[in-house]
Amino acid sequence: VNEIMSSPLEHGADSFAVGRAARTAGTEAGTPRGGEDEKSSARAPLRGSVSQSRVDISERVIRHIQNNSEANSHNHPSLKGKRNESAPDLRASTDDELPRITVGVCAMDKKAKSKQMQAITERLVRYGEFKIIVFGDETILSKPVEKWPVVQCLLSWHSKGFPLAKAQAYVKLRRPYLINDVFAQDILLDRRRVYQRLTEAGIPVPHHIVVDRDGISDERNDPEGFIEGEDFVELDGVRINKPFVEKPASGEDHNVYIYYPHSMGGGVKRLFRKVDNKSGDYDPNHPGNVRRNGSFIYEEFLTTGGTDVKVYTVGPRYAHAEARKSPVVDGKVQRTAEGKEVRYPVLLSPQEKEIARSVSLAFGQRVCGFDLLRSERGRSYVCDVNGWSFVKNSQKYYDDAAGILRVTILSAVAPHRLMFAWEHGAFHHNCNDDEEETPIAETAMEDGSVNAFQSYDDLTVPAGQGENKPGLRPGEELRCVLAVVRHGDRTPKQKMKLVITQKPLLDLLEKYIDSKGKQAKLKSPKALQELLDVTRTLLQEMGETEEETEKETREKFRIIKTVLEQGGQFAGINRKVQLKPLKRAIDDDPKSPVVEGLLILKHGGVLTHAGRQQAEALGSLFRNLMYPQNGPTGGGLLRLHSTYRHDLKIYSSDEGRVQTSAAAFAKGLLDLEGTSLTPILVSLVNKDAGMLDAFGKGASVDINAAKAELYAQMTYNKSTNESEYKAPEYSLRLPTPQQSPALDTLSIDEREVCLGTPGTFEEETGPPVPGSSGIPGRPYIYPMPEDPLVCMASLRDLTNAVVDQLRQKCLAGAEQQRQQQEGYSALTMDHDQLDRQPDEPCGGEKILLVYDRWRKLAKAFWSEKKGFDISKVPDIYDAAKYDSVHNAGLLLGGLEELYHMAKALANAVIPNEYGLQPLMKLRIGSTICANLLGKLLSDLASMRDESIVTAGMQHKDSASRSEFAAGLADAMESISEDNAPSDESELRGGEDDAVDDDSTMHRLCPTYAQDVNSPLRHVRTRIYFTSESHCHALTNVLRYCHLSCPASTNQPLLNDSGEAFLHGTPELDYMTHIVLRMFENKSLPLRDKGRFRVEILFSPGAAHSPYEVVPIRGDHIIPVVPRMPIGFVTLSELEKSTKPLSKPFKRDVEPYHTALRKSASTPPLAAPGERFDFWI
């Protein structure tokens, strides 16, 4: 609930009155007006303003209401128990001889006699000042307006079947005082006029275009200037890209469509009015063409974290906001056991309160509902205005609405009555963010209320539970869950290159080449279909030939055709083609025709059905195990999420398999429904390539040095005592580096002092650990097979044997017509929709592509001229594991032996590409994941800030508040001592380094969320989906971050068992995840560094051998290794060890810093609006 009554009434703001502006306070209530009044009414303006005297009276009454609010909330007997009599009977305190004011309710019976309307009118009647007259359907529909009841004040609003024109005629005839302007309700019936009025009033709306087809009878024709592209619509040069929302112009038409881009799976989500538990359906097969059977608004799709906000105003100074699950996610309506949609009251920001006020005034609707989109960009937008709307099942709201309507009606019709003393107080509560929280009384909710849960604290671990569970300790409260997760099981990544001179392909290159003339990227379905058509034509023209070069070219075109035909439906997230010019007709003339080009086809690397199920299962596991499961309804994440105390965001890199994994995880985490992941991906997954994709600058020197030494040792020939790989040049660093002072950030020079010079190795002083290379004079590499050169020779032979078997299967398959197997897309198909044939490759892959994959690997891994290419070892292991899991039905002989040999070599190659020794691993790791590490620290610090602020809200008296403020000041001083910024520029931040904060978007209103014990406290969940490189990097930083600290403080972050576990885990397989959970012990003082404790959990993902763990039901799904706790540290210790290795994440001072300053009464650390460094 968000009331805006603190500012005085503006002169003329009360602009909804219809009648004589000069109506005086002495006008006798209830006197019929006719004769001269009726004649003059036709000439008088329809809308007037309230006189200044009436405004002054209203101001005094409202101030009186505010002054009595706190006392009323504490002392009113109705608040001590259940609300049986919410509004007082004031008849004893008013003059019984005064006639009652007639208030007409002119609306369809379904609305006028609804439970919500009756709750408000009953309260108005109990004031003893009003007589409520409900017109009824028979009167409204059948009788002329001259025979409608004559009233002084009218409550009238449009709904289905309501004759709005008759109501307007009645107002012109009788001229009652209007609560809602009936003439302005015409605007609400046309979304085009609604958006126009919003724009004129300066109210933010989503970026949109209006395509007006009024007067165009032929649906094949479009308005002038309208263009529909494959992934956009455009009008007069204004372009709206997919995903976009298509809204009918008619406000009565609720069939809204959402169009998704082909890169995210395409298709359309149809939204409609709730039918049972459904409010939307996703159609993955929709061609994506917009509707042309009327006028439409097209607006950009705004991501809101899967939540919509509905705002209800009662006048321009009162707004109640409720959040609900958005229908765009899975179309399922979240309901309580009583069948009511689950909604929870949330607080509005100052900007949103001003929006509510502006909407009420702009449309002349005191009682008004509108939809608010809280964009994750940080702004709020109005996307629809509904007119008359009421909150369901909130006694407090009914009290407030009745009290405000009483003041509004009396100030307009009989202001002299407001001068009567009202000792009972009013039902008003100010829920501004920075106000004190008043005690919340037990409130009886109506039957079917959304607040159907019993009150309990579902954030804490109760005493007596958790003593025997790792990480959970009695009396602690969960504050934060952070996870960095690798994507799920995928198909092997493949690439093919082909030099092209054929004119149709060169024409395609010229058609799609970019503005710089460097390349043409073919990703859209239309462009890929053109390439497929050209390829089919060229193959028909080629015929059969025995020449080796032409045979190879024809084979590559067949592969292109097979890849493009795979699945039967294009999705740019799976396949893409690049065409690059190599030679032009005239050299050095970029405009001359291309005569030779290069075709690069990239395919594979997409999430499999097993990968999708792995991600969904992990999300479900998080839901059930990562959050306390207390209370009668089970508590846990869904309880937190439904009550808007779960601050959730999921991030992903730019790769399709990573995005799809993140969407599948979200589906399992929030227990969402539906087959396709596209709506979930668009609504809940945020792409952040800079944090999760970009390779760290400066790591290449160390990585190249590590690879060179690794390759040299793997090709070391014991018989000749030489390496077949050219020995790298490297230098040894001093065994004891110069000690550095305590650093908050590391400059380049300081970094070298602490971490050593890039590209160098430390001198080995002790004996090699078992399983390492142990070559004298060289860095020890762990793990390393006993004779890697012999192992690679064996791997070469086994690979060639598999290639021969697949070639024979291709030849045999060409002789028989096989049934076309439907391709599988993890983005749009559930895992059980996979068409599995026991003797066919999985997922619709053709046997030709399996053969081509292995043939290229064998050719690239070893050649007579170049010897072994060790960089191909991970690719061979990847292919061997994939076929062992998914294509066991092909019965490839020797595949198991090949898998074990490839795994032994890959265990040596993959982890050591990220550094051979601890300091090198730390240098590489901290460079790759510096942004991600800074963001993780920012997440933890944000929750510490919120905890500190909300810890003082229970202190009501001045003495305890002063004591809290002193403790808070000590806590802030303690935090600053441990985590002070290095310089002033770091505190200020800058445009280049600034990153948008992603702080809590929804905060419960404590006055209305009466079944929630901790309405102002959140559990922050941040899930970061990324690739293998970031998982290796972050793991190495956590293992070795203590090496960057001075010797006096170089305590490892991880415990001994955790380090031993990581030492024996070289492979970070699919669904590897590192989890940080922060707990708060509220019994400890704020200054105590043990108050915030961080638990570090680790799982190497699906790191099982497919020959040792047989997938249940033969569904190709390798289970994920359970998480193991590897470290328990305080937040202060974590920040001290990892902050020097991270890139500071700049976040806005709000929302917690302002309240923190007010609570502690300490000097401001940053001016309002400045960026605030996360470790302050």
Short mmCIF file of N, CA and C in Angstrom, two decimals, residues 344-436:
data_model
loop_
_atom_site.label_atom_id
_atom_site.label_comp_id
_atom_site.label_asym_id
_atom_site.label_seq_id
_atom_site.Cartn_x
_atom_site.Cartn_y
_atom_site.Cartn_z
N TYR A 344 0.51 -10.49 -3.63
CA TYR A 344 1.02 -9.94 -2.38
C TYR A 344 1.26 -8.45 -2.52
N PRO A 345 0.91 -7.67 -1.49
CA PRO A 345 1.12 -6.22 -1.55
C PRO A 345 2.60 -5.87 -1.53
N VAL A 346 2.98 -4.93 -2.38
CA VAL A 346 4.37 -4.50 -2.46
C VAL A 346 4.43 -2.98 -2.37
N LEU A 347 5.60 -2.49 -2.00
CA LEU A 347 5.81 -1.05 -1.89
C LEU A 347 6.11 -0.44 -3.25
N LEU A 348 5.67 0.79 -3.43
CA LEU A 348 5.95 1.55 -4.64
C LEU A 348 7.09 2.52 -4.37
N SER A 349 7.89 2.74 -5.39
CA SER A 349 8.96 3.73 -5.29
C SER A 349 8.36 5.13 -5.42
N PRO A 350 9.12 6.17 -5.08
CA PRO A 350 8.59 7.54 -5.26
C PRO A 350 8.18 7.82 -6.71
N GLN A 351 8.95 7.33 -7.67
CA GLN A 351 8.59 7.52 -9.08
C GLN A 351 7.26 6.85 -9.38
N GLU A 352 7.06 5.65 -8.84
CA GLU A 352 5.83 4.90 -9.11
C GLU A 352 4.63 5.55 -8.43
N LYS A 353 4.84 6.15 -7.27
CA LYS A 353 3.75 6.87 -6.61
C LYS A 353 3.32 8.07 -7.45
N GLU A 354 4.28 8.75 -8.03
CA GLU A 354 3.94 9.88 -8.89
C GLU A 354 3.22 9.40 -10.15
N ILE A 355 3.62 8.23 -10.66
CA ILE A 355 2.92 7.65 -11.81
C ILE A 355 1.47 7.38 -11.45
N ALA A 356 1.23 6.79 -10.26
CA ALA A 356 -0.14 6.49 -9.83
C ALA A 356 -0.97 7.76 -9.75
N ARG A 357 -0.39 8.80 -9.17
CA ARG A 357 -1.11 10.07 -9.07
C ARG A 357 -1.43 10.63 -10.45
N SER A 358 -0.47 10.56 -11.36
CA SER A 358 -0.66 11.12 -12.70
C SER A 358 -1.70 10.34 -13.49
N VAL A 359 -1.71 9.02 -13.34
CA VAL A 359 -2.69 8.20 -14.06
C VAL A 359 -4.10 8.56 -13.59
N SER A 360 -4.29 8.66 -12.29
CA SER A 360 -5.61 8.99 -11.75
C SER A 360 -6.10 10.33 -12.27
N LEU A 361 -5.21 11.32 -12.31
CA LEU A 361 -5.60 12.64 -12.78
C LEU A 361 -5.77 12.69 -14.28
N ALA A 362 -4.89 12.02 -15.02
CA ALA A 362 -4.92 12.11 -16.48
C ALA A 362 -6.20 11.52 -17.06
N PHE A 363 -6.73 10.48 -16.42
CA PHE A 363 -7.92 9.81 -16.96
C PHE A 363 -9.20 10.18 -16.19
N GLY A 364 -9.07 11.03 -15.18
CA GLY A 364 -10.24 11.44 -14.43
C GLY A 364 -10.90 10.31 -13.67
N GLN A 365 -10.12 9.32 -13.27
CA GLN A 365 -10.66 8.15 -12.58
C GLN A 365 -10.05 8.08 -11.19
N ARG A 366 -10.87 8.42 -10.17
CA ARG A 366 -10.34 8.32 -8.82
C ARG A 366 -10.07 6.86 -8.45
N VAL A 367 -11.09 6.02 -8.62
CA VAL A 367 -10.91 4.60 -8.35
C VAL A 367 -10.46 3.96 -9.66
N CYS A 368 -9.22 3.57 -9.71
CA CYS A 368 -8.63 3.17 -10.99
C CYS A 368 -7.59 2.09 -10.78
N GLY A 369 -7.52 1.16 -11.71
CA GLY A 369 -6.47 0.14 -11.70
C GLY A 369 -5.65 0.24 -12.96
N PHE A 370 -4.37 0.03 -12.82
CA PHE A 370 -3.52 0.01 -14.01
C PHE A 370 -2.37 -0.97 -13.80
N ASP A 371 -1.80 -1.40 -14.91
CA ASP A 371 -0.72 -2.39 -14.88
C ASP A 371 0.62 -1.69 -15.01
N LEU A 372 1.54 -2.11 -14.14
CA LEU A 372 2.86 -1.49 -14.08
C LEU A 372 3.91 -2.55 -14.40
N LEU A 373 4.81 -2.23 -15.30
CA LEU A 373 5.93 -3.12 -15.61
C LEU A 373 7.18 -2.56 -14.97
N ARG A 374 7.75 -3.33 -14.05
CA ARG A 374 9.01 -2.93 -13.43
C ARG A 374 10.14 -3.55 -14.24
N SER A 375 10.67 -2.79 -15.16
CA SER A 375 11.71 -3.30 -16.03
C SER A 375 12.98 -3.54 -15.25
N GLU A 376 13.72 -4.58 -15.64
CA GLU A 376 14.99 -4.84 -14.99
C GLU A 376 16.05 -3.83 -15.38
N ARG A 377 15.69 -2.90 -16.24
CA ARG A 377 16.60 -1.78 -16.53
C ARG A 377 16.57 -0.75 -15.41
N GLY A 378 15.55 -0.86 -14.52
CA GLY A 378 15.50 0.05 -13.38
C GLY A 378 14.38 1.06 -13.45
N ARG A 379 13.58 1.08 -14.53
CA ARG A 379 12.47 2.01 -14.65
C ARG A 379 11.16 1.26 -14.66
N SER A 380 10.09 2.00 -14.39
CA SER A 380 8.74 1.42 -14.40
C SER A 380 7.92 2.07 -15.49
N TYR A 381 7.05 1.26 -16.12
CA TYR A 381 6.26 1.72 -17.24
C TYR A 381 4.81 1.28 -17.06
N VAL A 382 3.89 2.11 -17.50
CA VAL A 382 2.47 1.76 -17.51
C VAL A 382 2.16 1.09 -18.85
N CYS A 383 1.57 -0.09 -18.80
CA CYS A 383 1.27 -0.81 -20.04
C CYS A 383 -0.23 -0.98 -20.27
N ASP A 384 -1.07 -0.62 -19.30
CA ASP A 384 -2.51 -0.71 -19.50
C ASP A 384 -3.21 0.03 -18.36
N VAL A 385 -4.33 0.67 -18.68
CA VAL A 385 -5.16 1.34 -17.69
C VAL A 385 -6.54 0.72 -17.78
N ASN A 386 -7.04 0.20 -16.66
CA ASN A 386 -8.26 -0.60 -16.67
C ASN A 386 -9.49 0.15 -16.20
N GLY A 387 -9.33 1.31 -15.59
CA GLY A 387 -10.48 1.98 -15.01
C GLY A 387 -10.80 1.43 -13.64
N TRP A 388 -12.10 1.44 -13.30
CA TRP A 388 -12.54 1.07 -11.95
C TRP A 388 -12.08 -0.34 -11.59
N SER A 389 -11.30 -0.46 -10.54
CA SER A 389 -10.80 -1.76 -10.08
C SER A 389 -10.67 -1.73 -8.57
N PHE A 390 -10.90 -2.89 -7.95
CA PHE A 390 -10.79 -3.00 -6.50
C PHE A 390 -9.80 -4.10 -6.14
N VAL A 391 -9.18 -3.94 -4.98
CA VAL A 391 -8.34 -4.98 -4.40
C VAL A 391 -9.24 -6.06 -3.83
N LYS A 392 -8.83 -7.30 -4.00
CA LYS A 392 -9.63 -8.40 -3.48
C LYS A 392 -9.11 -8.82 -2.11
N ASN A 393 -10.06 -9.06 -1.19
CA ASN A 393 -9.76 -9.71 0.09
C ASN A 393 -8.77 -8.96 0.96
N SER A 394 -8.92 -7.66 1.07
CA SER A 394 -8.07 -6.89 1.97
C SER A 394 -8.94 -5.97 2.80
N GLN A 395 -9.16 -6.32 4.06
CA GLN A 395 -9.97 -5.50 4.95
C GLN A 395 -9.36 -4.11 5.12
N LYS A 396 -8.06 -4.04 5.21
CA LYS A 396 -7.40 -2.75 5.39
C LYS A 396 -7.65 -1.84 4.19
N TYR A 397 -7.61 -2.41 3.01
CA TYR A 397 -7.87 -1.60 1.82
C TYR A 397 -9.31 -1.10 1.81
N TYR A 398 -10.26 -1.94 2.20
CA TYR A 398 -11.65 -1.51 2.23
C TYR A 398 -11.83 -0.36 3.23
N ASP A 399 -11.17 -0.46 4.38
CA ASP A 399 -11.22 0.64 5.35
C ASP A 399 -10.70 1.94 4.73
N ASP A 400 -9.53 1.83 4.12
CA ASP A 400 -8.91 3.01 3.52
C ASP A 400 -9.78 3.61 2.42
N ALA A 401 -10.28 2.73 1.51
CA ALA A 401 -11.08 3.21 0.39
C ALA A 401 -12.34 3.91 0.89
N ALA A 402 -13.03 3.31 1.87
CA ALA A 402 -14.24 3.93 2.40
C ALA A 402 -13.94 5.28 3.04
N GLY A 403 -12.86 5.35 3.82
CA GLY A 403 -12.50 6.61 4.46
C GLY A 403 -12.17 7.70 3.45
N ILE A 404 -11.44 7.35 2.40
CA ILE A 404 -11.06 8.35 1.39
C ILE A 404 -12.28 8.79 0.59
N LEU A 405 -13.14 7.85 0.23
CA LEU A 405 -14.35 8.21 -0.52
C LEU A 405 -15.24 9.11 0.31
N ARG A 406 -15.33 8.85 1.63
CA ARG A 406 -16.14 9.70 2.49
C ARG A 406 -15.64 11.14 2.45
N VAL A 407 -14.35 11.33 2.64
CA VAL A 407 -13.78 12.68 2.64
C VAL A 407 -13.99 13.34 1.29
N THR A 408 -13.80 12.57 0.21
CA THR A 408 -13.93 13.11 -1.14
C THR A 408 -15.36 13.57 -1.41
N ILE A 409 -16.34 12.73 -1.05
CA ILE A 409 -17.74 13.07 -1.31
C ILE A 409 -18.18 14.25 -0.46
N LEU A 410 -17.85 14.21 0.81
CA LEU A 410 -18.27 15.30 1.69
C LEU A 410 -17.63 16.63 1.30
N SER A 411 -16.36 16.61 0.93
CA SER A 411 -15.70 17.86 0.56
C SER A 411 -16.32 18.48 -0.67
N ALA A 412 -16.95 17.66 -1.54
CA ALA A 412 -17.55 18.18 -2.76
C ALA A 412 -19.03 18.51 -2.58
N VAL A 413 -19.75 17.69 -1.81
CA VAL A 413 -21.20 17.83 -1.72
C VAL A 413 -21.63 18.56 -0.44
N ALA A 414 -21.01 18.26 0.68
CA ALA A 414 -21.40 18.87 1.95
C ALA A 414 -20.17 19.11 2.80
N PRO A 415 -19.31 20.04 2.41
CA PRO A 415 -18.04 20.22 3.14
C PRO A 415 -18.22 20.66 4.58
N HIS A 416 -19.37 21.27 4.89
CA HIS A 416 -19.56 21.73 6.28
C HIS A 416 -19.60 20.54 7.24
N ARG A 417 -19.95 19.35 6.76
CA ARG A 417 -20.03 18.20 7.66
C ARG A 417 -18.63 17.71 8.10
N LEU A 418 -17.64 18.09 7.32
CA LEU A 418 -16.29 17.69 7.70
C LEU A 418 -15.81 18.42 8.94
N MET A 419 -16.51 19.48 9.34
CA MET A 419 -16.08 20.24 10.49
C MET A 419 -16.46 19.55 11.79
N PHE A 420 -17.33 18.49 11.71
CA PHE A 420 -17.66 17.76 12.93
C PHE A 420 -16.42 17.06 13.47
N ALA A 421 -16.26 17.07 14.78
CA ALA A 421 -15.11 16.39 15.38
C ALA A 421 -15.24 14.89 15.16
N TRP A 422 -14.14 14.29 14.80
CA TRP A 422 -14.12 12.83 14.57
C TRP A 422 -13.03 12.24 15.45
N GLU A 423 -13.45 11.73 16.57
CA GLU A 423 -12.50 11.25 17.55
C GLU A 423 -12.08 9.81 17.32
N HIS A 424 -12.77 9.15 16.39
CA HIS A 424 -12.47 7.74 16.20
C HIS A 424 -11.24 7.51 15.34
N GLY A 425 -10.75 8.55 14.67
CA GLY A 425 -9.59 8.38 13.80
C GLY A 425 -10.00 7.82 12.46
N ALA A 426 -9.07 7.76 11.59
CA ALA A 426 -9.32 7.27 10.23
C ALA A 426 -8.47 6.06 9.96
N PHE A 427 -8.79 5.44 8.88
CA PHE A 427 -8.10 4.19 8.54
C PHE A 427 -7.08 4.48 7.47
N HIS A 428 -6.00 5.03 7.90
CA HIS A 428 -4.94 5.45 6.98
C HIS A 428 -3.59 5.04 7.55
N HIS A 429 -2.79 4.51 6.71
CA HIS A 429 -1.45 4.12 7.16
C HIS A 429 -0.46 4.46 6.06
N ASN A 430 0.55 5.19 6.42
CA ASN A 430 1.53 5.60 5.43
C ASN A 430 2.61 4.54 5.30
N CYS A 431 2.78 4.02 4.12
CA CYS A 431 3.74 2.93 3.91
C CYS A 431 4.90 3.39 3.06
N ASN A 432 5.37 4.61 3.28
CA ASN A 432 6.58 5.03 2.57
C ASN A 432 7.75 4.20 3.04
N ASP A 433 8.74 4.03 2.15
CA ASP A 433 9.85 3.14 2.44
C ASP A 433 10.62 3.56 3.69
N ASP A 434 10.71 4.87 3.92
CA ASP A 434 11.58 5.31 5.00
C ASP A 434 10.81 5.60 6.29
N GLU A 435 9.54 5.18 6.35
CA GLU A 435 8.80 5.35 7.59
C GLU A 435 9.06 4.17 8.51
N GLU A 436 8.79 4.39 9.81
CA GLU A 436 8.95 3.30 10.75
C GLU A 436 7.89 2.25 10.51
#
